[in-house]
């Protein structure tokens, strides 16, 4: 990024100044764009701290006249947000098991030579092309046949593993030298111990990124809980929030509190780990 | 010991392969099968009630005015949405890549942020901002003496409003892809061009954009497939209102499958969508090949 114009530093001073001016110009445009991108978040937080009546008064106020947390407590008193939160955390927990399974499969494909390996791997990749709308209905029917509709297992299973994760793990693990595995095998370690004690620690960078993305995906999970859960006891935060929108359509303060409750934890996690997440795409996104 | 090594890979891949088979591969065949049957709630209760109806579902769905309308809406989303996403994310990526100060890296985080947030939650937030009376957008418009906009109540505005929300969410990821591609362009190209006295604009049009051809192709395909499956935004914000003018094909399938329980009918609709995705992707690949031949 830096060196692109250092070679051209020699020419006249005026181009240098022009360049600097242009840098400022681009910076200002990006700042305006960035503020526009963030407006929904600011508006959500500010509105969630206002009393319900303040949102329905014209002209609108920007900052809450008397900030309150009552909307957030209402989420837990009037709605079952505690239950939704618990279910969401259960789903997050299971999606980490899915992450482990993806890693194991990636290891199997990367470090062993076995019959049918390549064709099986192509099948795994092919599943990425299948649109969700096509599988939505049959998956529901299959789960129904297994008597798993309206159960937590039924909500978790369809999205537990994914081809993209397997692909990333396989790519990364292929770079681990075979000699390392052979040395550990000579020490008499079982293949499973080899995977858990040698391979997984070496995979830490990708495991970290995938872990964060898994958390975010689990936290945001919406479609399967919506389809599989008939019972409010199994609703996740997203499904609960869409229910809240239906039940309290006019109470925007409560809706903003519900949204903030879902969005803010993810934004905090994202900001802490943003470097890893963004670089993950820079590494894996364009290959 | 040798034997355990031979079997080991199968133990590692078996759980994922079984899950992918049950929940990704098998469903394709189940969907194809039920799209030729009258599968509904009655059929779900007792499989002996399921009857073969041949191509009836396909014929009916292709004559269903709401399905046709949803195809029209989805095309509207694709035609407006895809170029908008590419222009916005490429523009932001170029600007961020152009900047030399460290602050420019922070912009990556800000523009990416909407991409990690929950669709339902942001749709709820935008729904409030779009409110014609108490929403932020009309408040701003009125305070600068512009007429109020019927964001979610007018057939065309409602589609544009949903597109605006989706573009806002889509910029981040595609911007990252473009930045990665931009950083892959050898610096020597620019240095040579600068020695020849090429302007910034000339460098952009004759080095940067041609070198980004593959990235633009990749983003346009993935974005188009995404828009063809547009679902959560209309589902939460408008439920297809007003008068099905925001109903997408995906929402049509969901509604017929899970609200009306016409599984066979919805499966037929989903295959029409699947074929559309395949055909459009193939056409794009064909154009791409022509491009690289030149």
XYZ file of C-alpha atoms in Angstrom:
581
model
C 0.000 0.000 0.000
C 2.754 2.410 0.926
C 5.359 2.016 -1.730
C 3.059 2.519 -4.714
C 4.036 6.121 -5.224
C 7.407 6.458 -3.504
C 9.101 5.710 -6.792
C 7.440 8.742 -8.310
C 8.477 11.077 -5.524
C 11.082 12.788 -7.671
C 8.784 14.915 -9.897
C 7.851 18.493 -9.103
C 6.617 19.573 -5.709
C 3.225 20.626 -7.074
C 2.240 17.052 -7.968
C 3.246 16.068 -4.472
C 0.955 18.676 -3.000
C -1.815 17.697 -5.393
C -1.415 14.099 -4.331
C -1.654 15.090 -0.679
C -4.761 17.136 -1.329
C -6.323 14.195 -3.121
C -5.479 11.941 -0.171
C -7.376 14.327 2.081
C -10.281 14.456 -0.335
C -10.588 10.654 -0.414
C -10.253 10.523 3.364
C -13.127 12.974 3.771
C -15.386 11.051 1.389
C -14.646 7.822 3.269
C -15.374 9.536 6.578
C -18.764 10.704 5.343
C -19.494 7.238 3.950
C -18.368 5.638 7.202
C -20.655 7.860 9.247
C -23.574 6.951 6.977
C -22.739 3.255 7.460
C -22.813 3.660 11.233
C -25.996 5.745 11.494
C -28.309 2.727 11.893
C -26.230 1.506 14.860
C -26.168 4.897 16.566
C -29.876 5.373 16.002
C -30.603 1.925 17.397
C -28.617 2.525 20.588
C -29.992 6.035 21.138
C -33.589 4.897 20.564
C -33.241 1.870 22.817
C -32.362 4.216 25.694
C -35.448 6.401 25.225
C -38.858 5.970 26.805
C -41.448 4.500 24.482
C -43.422 7.763 24.446
C -40.386 9.791 23.405
C -40.147 7.894 20.136
C -43.727 8.785 19.279
C -43.310 12.509 19.821
C -42.640 14.950 16.988
C -40.236 16.552 16.365
C -37.869 13.665 17.023
C -35.154 14.068 19.611
C -31.697 12.810 18.815
C -30.428 12.124 22.312
C -32.676 10.544 24.943
C -34.099 13.258 27.213
C -33.975 10.945 30.217
C -31.945 7.819 29.384
C -33.480 4.600 30.671
C -32.755 0.887 30.618
C -36.427 -0.057 31.067
C -36.673 -1.358 27.487
C -33.945 -3.860 28.198
C -35.531 -5.081 31.411
C -38.861 -5.381 29.579
C -37.240 -7.801 27.123
C -36.767 -10.179 30.017
C -40.004 -9.409 31.870
C -42.574 -9.161 29.066
C -40.820 -11.400 26.575
C -38.899 -14.636 27.115
C -35.538 -13.230 26.173
C -33.826 -15.255 28.894
C -35.062 -18.446 27.218
C -34.076 -17.199 23.756
C -30.628 -16.312 25.058
C -30.199 -19.753 26.594
C -31.247 -21.470 23.343
C -28.947 -19.272 21.301
C -26.021 -20.156 23.563
C -26.875 -23.860 23.247
C -26.781 -23.501 19.460
C -23.455 -21.665 19.688
C -22.100 -24.522 21.815
C -23.201 -27.146 19.296
C -21.814 -25.183 16.390
C -18.414 -25.465 18.046
C -18.814 -29.238 17.929
C -19.559 -28.771 14.236
C -16.356 -26.772 13.939
C -14.429 -29.648 15.502
C -16.024 -32.093 13.030
C -15.109 -29.814 10.122
C -11.527 -29.701 11.346
C -11.426 -33.505 11.664
C -12.755 -33.940 8.144
C -10.299 -31.373 6.832
C -7.505 -33.388 8.494
C -8.786 -36.627 6.977
C -8.789 -35.111 3.512
C -5.466 -33.319 3.900
C -3.182 -35.884 5.486
C -4.302 -39.352 4.406
C -4.261 -41.105 1.096
C -7.293 -43.347 0.826
C -9.601 -44.795 -1.752
C -12.122 -42.330 -3.138
C -10.563 -39.344 -1.392
C -10.670 -36.933 -4.305
C -14.156 -37.801 -5.487
C -15.498 -37.539 -1.940
C -13.867 -34.140 -1.586
C -15.470 -32.950 -4.827
C -18.839 -34.065 -3.496
C -18.196 -32.026 -0.356
C -17.384 -28.982 -2.487
C -20.463 -29.551 -4.661
C -22.734 -29.192 -1.615
C -21.689 -25.528 -1.497
C -23.589 -24.862 -4.727
C -26.947 -26.131 -3.516
C -29.226 -23.210 -2.669
C -30.883 -23.241 0.748
C -34.337 -22.821 -0.746
C -34.110 -26.227 -2.416
C -33.005 -28.114 0.688
C -35.252 -26.219 3.130
C -38.406 -28.262 2.505
C -36.885 -31.749 2.141
C -34.710 -31.226 5.228
C -37.848 -30.376 7.160
C -39.526 -33.547 5.851
C -36.456 -35.657 6.669
C -36.293 -34.270 10.211
C -40.006 -34.871 10.530
C -39.499 -38.485 9.514
C -36.803 -38.800 12.189
C -39.207 -37.232 14.725
C -36.783 -34.394 15.258
C -38.973 -31.406 14.418
C -39.499 -29.088 17.339
C -36.378 -30.388 19.101
C -33.039 -28.730 19.735
C -31.226 -31.544 17.893
C -33.374 -30.910 14.840
C -32.504 -27.215 14.913
C -28.788 -27.854 15.266
C -28.151 -30.785 12.908
C -28.858 -29.305 9.429
C -26.264 -26.547 9.728
C -23.774 -28.368 11.946
C -21.065 -28.960 9.346
C -20.265 -27.017 6.216
C -18.205 -27.506 3.105
C -16.507 -24.119 3.321
C -15.065 -24.864 6.768
C -13.843 -28.303 5.674
C -12.231 -26.723 2.637
C -10.371 -24.102 4.703
C -9.093 -26.660 7.203
C -7.951 -28.989 4.442
C -6.056 -26.214 2.677
C -4.315 -25.163 5.860
C -3.505 -28.665 7.129
C -1.995 -29.703 3.788
C 0.911 -27.397 4.597
C 1.837 -29.284 7.794
C 4.920 -31.433 7.067
C 4.340 -35.205 7.030
C 7.583 -35.856 8.924
C 5.994 -34.316 11.992
C 3.138 -36.831 11.845
C 5.492 -39.760 11.261
C 7.648 -38.812 14.245
C 4.606 -38.707 16.499
C 3.358 -42.035 15.144
C 6.731 -43.619 15.948
C 6.205 -42.516 19.537
C 3.131 -44.743 19.504
C 0.457 -42.047 19.542
C -2.965 -43.005 18.194
C -4.305 -41.187 15.143
C -6.917 -39.387 17.238
C -4.317 -38.179 19.732
C -2.186 -37.080 16.823
C -5.070 -34.950 15.592
C -5.977 -33.426 18.951
C -2.493 -32.907 20.393
C -0.381 -32.135 17.331
C -2.592 -30.974 14.475
C -5.167 -28.823 16.259
C -2.571 -26.687 18.085
C -0.769 -26.126 14.773
C -4.034 -25.035 13.180
C -4.564 -22.309 15.766
C -4.675 -19.309 13.402
C -7.433 -20.737 11.269
C -9.149 -22.318 14.251
C -9.315 -18.901 15.899
C -10.900 -17.212 12.896
C -13.287 -20.066 12.248
C -14.149 -20.070 15.946
C -15.113 -16.400 15.860
C -17.097 -16.805 12.657
C -18.779 -19.890 14.114
C -19.763 -17.937 17.181
C -21.210 -15.136 15.066
C -23.092 -17.552 12.791
C -24.497 -19.466 15.769
C -25.477 -16.278 17.555
C -27.267 -15.052 14.415
C -28.913 -18.364 13.467
C -32.401 -17.734 12.215
C -33.728 -19.913 9.403
C -33.522 -23.400 10.933
C -34.864 -22.381 14.347
C -37.672 -20.563 12.529
C -38.599 -23.622 10.495
C -38.002 -26.382 13.028
C -39.192 -24.797 16.295
C -42.963 -24.587 16.770
C -42.577 -23.946 20.431
C -41.472 -20.669 21.954
C -39.336 -22.696 24.371
C -36.958 -23.430 21.493
C -36.814 -19.974 19.928
C -33.469 -18.280 19.428
C -32.846 -14.567 19.838
C -33.408 -13.878 16.124
C -36.672 -15.786 16.011
C -37.728 -14.169 19.279
C -36.927 -10.755 17.866
C -39.042 -11.347 14.768
C -41.829 -12.504 17.102
C -41.383 -9.302 19.121
C -41.710 -7.272 15.922
C -45.005 -9.038 15.238
C -46.366 -8.672 18.771
C -45.132 -5.183 19.598
C -45.221 -3.739 16.077
C -45.678 -0.178 17.311
C -43.277 -0.292 20.246
C -40.085 0.745 18.533
C -38.217 1.397 21.773
C -38.603 -2.256 22.751
C -37.661 -3.395 19.245
C -34.504 -1.271 19.314
C -33.557 -2.708 22.700
C -34.014 -6.246 21.346
C -31.918 -5.434 18.286
C -29.207 -3.771 20.354
C -29.124 -6.806 22.648
C -28.369 -8.974 19.603
C -26.068 -6.664 17.682
C -23.822 -5.129 20.343
C -22.147 -8.351 21.583
C -21.287 -9.296 17.996
C -19.891 -5.839 17.253
C -17.718 -5.983 20.379
C -16.364 -9.398 19.430
C -15.847 -8.231 15.870
C -13.907 -5.137 16.912
C -11.665 -7.164 19.230
C -10.863 -9.756 16.569
C -11.369 -7.681 13.425
C -7.783 -8.044 12.309
C -8.013 -11.840 12.199
C -11.437 -11.899 10.572
C -10.578 -9.457 7.814
C -7.206 -11.044 7.135
C -8.823 -14.472 6.973
C -10.744 -13.288 3.934
C -7.681 -11.654 2.511
C -5.889 -14.989 2.734
C -8.632 -17.434 1.844
C -11.141 -15.302 0.031
C -9.414 -14.928 -3.286
C -7.819 -18.294 -3.944
C -1.100 -50.598 13.852
C -0.922 -50.280 10.098
C -4.579 -51.289 9.938
C -5.671 -48.514 12.272
C -3.863 -45.955 10.119
C -5.695 -47.260 7.066
C -9.069 -46.905 8.678
C -8.329 -43.633 10.476
C -9.207 -41.210 7.635
C -12.680 -42.716 7.382
C -13.283 -42.102 11.081
C -12.230 -38.482 10.613
C -14.423 -37.762 7.621
C -17.388 -40.012 8.407
C -19.385 -37.704 10.750
C -19.278 -34.731 8.382
C -19.910 -36.831 5.295
C -22.933 -38.469 6.899
C -24.360 -35.091 7.928
C -23.695 -33.544 4.519
C -25.308 -36.520 2.818
C -28.453 -36.380 4.955
C -28.855 -32.602 4.957
C -27.414 -31.496 1.607
C -27.305 -34.303 -0.961
C -30.276 -36.470 -0.060
C -32.587 -33.415 0.153
C -31.974 -32.642 -3.535
C -33.442 -36.014 -4.493
C -36.241 -35.772 -1.956
C -37.115 -32.326 -3.290
C -37.089 -33.555 -6.862
C -39.310 -36.493 -5.900
C -41.899 -34.499 -3.963
C -42.046 -31.811 -6.651
C -43.907 -34.428 -8.732
C -46.335 -35.279 -5.920
C -49.184 -33.561 -4.091
C -47.262 -33.709 -0.793
C -48.926 -31.514 1.852
C -49.948 -31.758 5.525
C -52.265 -34.695 4.756
C -49.418 -36.476 3.029
C -47.132 -35.658 5.949
C -49.515 -37.298 8.401
C -49.882 -40.449 6.328
C -47.529 -41.212 3.462
C -50.166 -43.342 1.698
C -52.025 -40.142 0.829
C -49.184 -38.930 -1.372
C -50.039 -39.169 -5.055
C -47.993 -38.634 -8.174
C -49.250 -35.654 -10.117
C -46.632 -35.559 -12.871
C -45.717 -32.081 -14.006
C -48.834 -30.481 -12.536
C -46.949 -28.565 -9.831
C -44.538 -27.124 -12.375
C -47.332 -26.141 -14.758
C -49.352 -24.559 -11.965
C -46.451 -22.708 -10.397
C -45.373 -21.233 -13.714
C -48.940 -19.986 -14.211
C -49.284 -18.684 -10.647
C -49.560 -14.870 -10.886
C -47.860 -14.432 -7.503
C -44.957 -16.643 -8.564
C -44.586 -14.662 -11.787
C -44.714 -11.466 -9.804
C -42.063 -12.795 -7.427
C -39.832 -13.614 -10.409
C -40.277 -10.050 -11.657
C -39.433 -8.679 -8.203
C -36.385 -10.916 -7.910
C -35.146 -9.749 -11.323
C -35.647 -6.167 -10.137
C -33.519 -6.946 -7.056
C -30.807 -8.525 -9.208
C -30.717 -5.835 -11.899
C -30.577 -2.921 -9.463
C -28.806 -4.650 -6.598
C -25.856 -6.405 -8.248
C -24.375 -3.345 -10.038
C -24.996 -1.235 -6.938
C -23.122 -3.673 -4.689
C -20.202 -3.906 -7.130
C -19.908 -0.149 -7.644
C -20.163 0.661 -3.931
C -17.821 -2.042 -2.666
C -15.287 -1.493 -5.442
C -15.410 2.265 -4.893
C -14.811 1.900 -1.176
C -12.055 -0.648 -1.747
C -10.264 1.631 -4.234
C -10.468 4.575 -1.856
C -9.228 2.582 1.139
C -6.413 1.079 -0.901
C -5.470 4.530 -2.204
C -5.087 6.031 1.269
C -1.635 6.069 2.816
C -2.437 7.198 6.356
C -3.004 4.471 8.961
C -6.535 5.704 9.583
C -7.576 4.197 6.247
C -7.214 0.711 7.764
C -9.842 1.640 10.329
C -12.319 2.263 7.524
C -12.153 -1.427 6.640
C -13.583 -2.221 10.067
C -16.338 0.386 9.817
C -17.500 -0.632 6.354
C -17.311 -4.309 7.234
C -19.291 -3.988 10.448
C -22.811 -4.321 8.990
C -21.795 -7.647 7.444
C -21.367 -9.400 10.818
C -24.604 -8.193 12.341
C -27.801 -10.196 12.540
C -30.173 -9.776 9.573
C -33.275 -9.883 11.717
C -31.966 -7.240 14.086
C -30.827 -4.847 11.377
C -34.066 -5.363 9.453
C -35.948 -4.375 12.612
C -33.755 -1.282 12.996
C -34.154 -0.252 9.361
C -37.869 -0.918 9.556
C -38.030 1.718 12.291
C -35.895 4.180 10.343
C -38.171 3.669 7.324
C -41.317 4.436 9.338
C -43.093 7.165 7.374
C -44.150 9.168 10.417
C -41.621 8.572 13.180
C -38.696 7.250 11.152
C -35.299 8.899 10.961
C -35.135 9.077 7.154
C -38.321 11.045 6.633
C -37.400 13.248 9.591
C -34.124 14.160 7.870
C -35.857 14.694 4.518
C -38.440 16.981 6.078
C -35.868 18.979 8.005
C -34.142 19.831 4.714
C -37.557 20.574 3.147
C -37.806 17.562 0.897
C -41.050 15.611 0.519
C -41.517 12.500 2.696
C -40.943 9.140 0.995
C -43.356 6.178 1.376
C -40.399 3.861 2.087
C -42.169 0.571 2.662
C -45.691 1.297 1.471
C -45.207 2.152 -2.214
C -44.569 -0.870 -4.527
C -41.400 0.503 -6.150
C -40.050 2.396 -3.134
C -40.488 -0.720 -0.994
C -38.250 -2.724 -3.327
C -35.660 0.056 -3.385
C -35.745 0.312 0.411
C -35.044 -3.401 0.773
C -32.216 -3.096 -1.757
C -30.690 -0.199 0.183
C -30.610 -2.282 3.360
C -29.110 -5.287 1.572
C -26.462 -3.178 -0.173
C -25.508 -1.685 3.186
C -24.916 -5.214 4.491
C -23.164 -6.492 1.373
C -20.525 -3.758 0.942
C -18.192 -5.075 3.665
C -17.416 -8.595 2.493
C -17.083 -7.647 -1.179
C -14.921 -4.673 -0.272
C -12.520 -7.061 1.524
C -12.384 -9.304 -1.535
C -11.580 -6.301 -3.750
C -8.916 -5.008 -1.353
C -7.258 -8.433 -1.356
C -7.269 -8.442 -5.148
C -5.946 -4.866 -5.293
C -3.027 -5.760 -3.070
C -2.200 -8.629 -5.388
C -1.478 -6.289 -8.320
C 2.314 -5.963 -8.708
C 3.549 -2.513 -7.642
C 5.988 -2.429 -10.560
C 3.087 -1.878 -12.988
C 2.209 1.369 -11.272
C 5.819 2.441 -10.967
C 6.323 1.972 -14.692
C 3.143 3.869 -15.460
C 4.179 6.730 -13.177
C 7.545 7.023 -14.876
C 5.629 7.370 -18.147
C 3.653 10.157 -16.508
C 0.294 8.344 -16.481
C -2.365 10.116 -14.406
C -4.146 8.441 -11.493
C -7.236 8.038 -13.661
C -5.239 6.469 -16.484
C -3.613 4.046 -14.009
C -7.056 3.112 -12.700
C -8.577 2.392 -16.095
C -5.629 0.711 -17.766
C -4.013 -1.180 -14.887
C -6.286 -1.549 -11.884
C -9.636 -2.367 -13.478
C -8.287 -4.867 -16.037
C -6.295 -6.596 -13.281
C -9.420 -6.811 -11.145
C -11.390 -8.591 -13.851
C -11.450 -11.908 -12.049
C -12.387 -10.356 -8.706
C -15.236 -8.421 -10.334
C -16.424 -11.604 -12.013
C -16.278 -13.526 -8.730
C -18.142 -10.838 -6.820
C -20.796 -10.439 -9.501
C -21.534 -14.180 -9.558
C -21.701 -14.618 -5.780
C -23.704 -11.405 -5.403
C -26.140 -12.422 -8.105
C -26.694 -15.836 -6.534
C -27.228 -14.080 -3.216
C -29.844 -11.716 -4.659
C -31.640 -14.581 -6.408
C -32.063 -16.085 -2.920
C -33.100 -12.792 -1.302
C -35.240 -13.791 1.688
C -34.749 -12.415 5.195
C -35.163 -8.726 4.374
C -38.599 -8.986 2.715
C -39.634 -11.683 5.202
C -39.048 -9.460 8.221
C -39.656 -5.968 6.897
C -42.582 -6.261 4.520
C -43.791 -9.905 4.422
C -44.099 -9.244 0.684
C -46.356 -6.223 1.136
C -47.636 -4.037 -0.427
C -49.615 -6.413 -2.667
C -46.753 -8.882 -3.111
C -44.613 -6.181 -4.704
C -41.650 -7.159 -2.512
C -42.230 -10.935 -2.504
C -39.070 -12.654 -3.735
C -38.984 -16.155 -5.178
C -37.372 -17.433 -1.971
C -40.129 -15.848 0.124
C -42.751 -17.383 -2.185
C -41.198 -20.821 -1.663
C -41.033 -20.384 2.111
C -44.620 -19.186 2.285
C -45.992 -22.040 0.205
C -43.856 -24.617 1.983
C -44.134 -23.630 5.611
C -47.137 -21.353 5.957
C -49.465 -23.098 3.481
C -47.775 -26.535 3.764
C -47.942 -27.160 0.003
C -44.624 -29.000 0.062
C -44.830 -30.446 -3.448
C -45.817 -27.118 -4.958
C -43.077 -25.227 -3.110
C -40.486 -27.836 -4.110
C -41.430 -27.325 -7.767
C -40.954 -23.574 -7.276
C -37.567 -24.168 -5.665
C -36.393 -26.198 -8.653
C -37.424 -23.427 -11.010
C -35.212 -21.127 -8.905
C -32.378 -23.665 -8.895
C -32.430 -23.927 -12.694
C -32.507 -20.160 -13.014
C -29.407 -19.907 -10.806
C -27.569 -22.578 -12.803
C -28.475 -21.040 -16.164
C -27.536 -17.500 -15.159
C -24.237 -18.722 -13.709
C -23.422 -20.635 -16.897
C -24.216 -17.597 -19.036
C -21.897 -15.501 -16.882
C -19.120 -18.055 -17.193
C -19.528 -17.989 -20.955
C -19.159 -14.211 -21.039
C -16.143 -14.458 -18.771
C -14.425 -16.917 -21.112
C -15.008 -14.610 -24.050
C -13.470 -11.803 -22.044
C -10.265 -13.655 -21.318
C -9.937 -14.815 -24.920
C -9.675 -11.255 -26.131
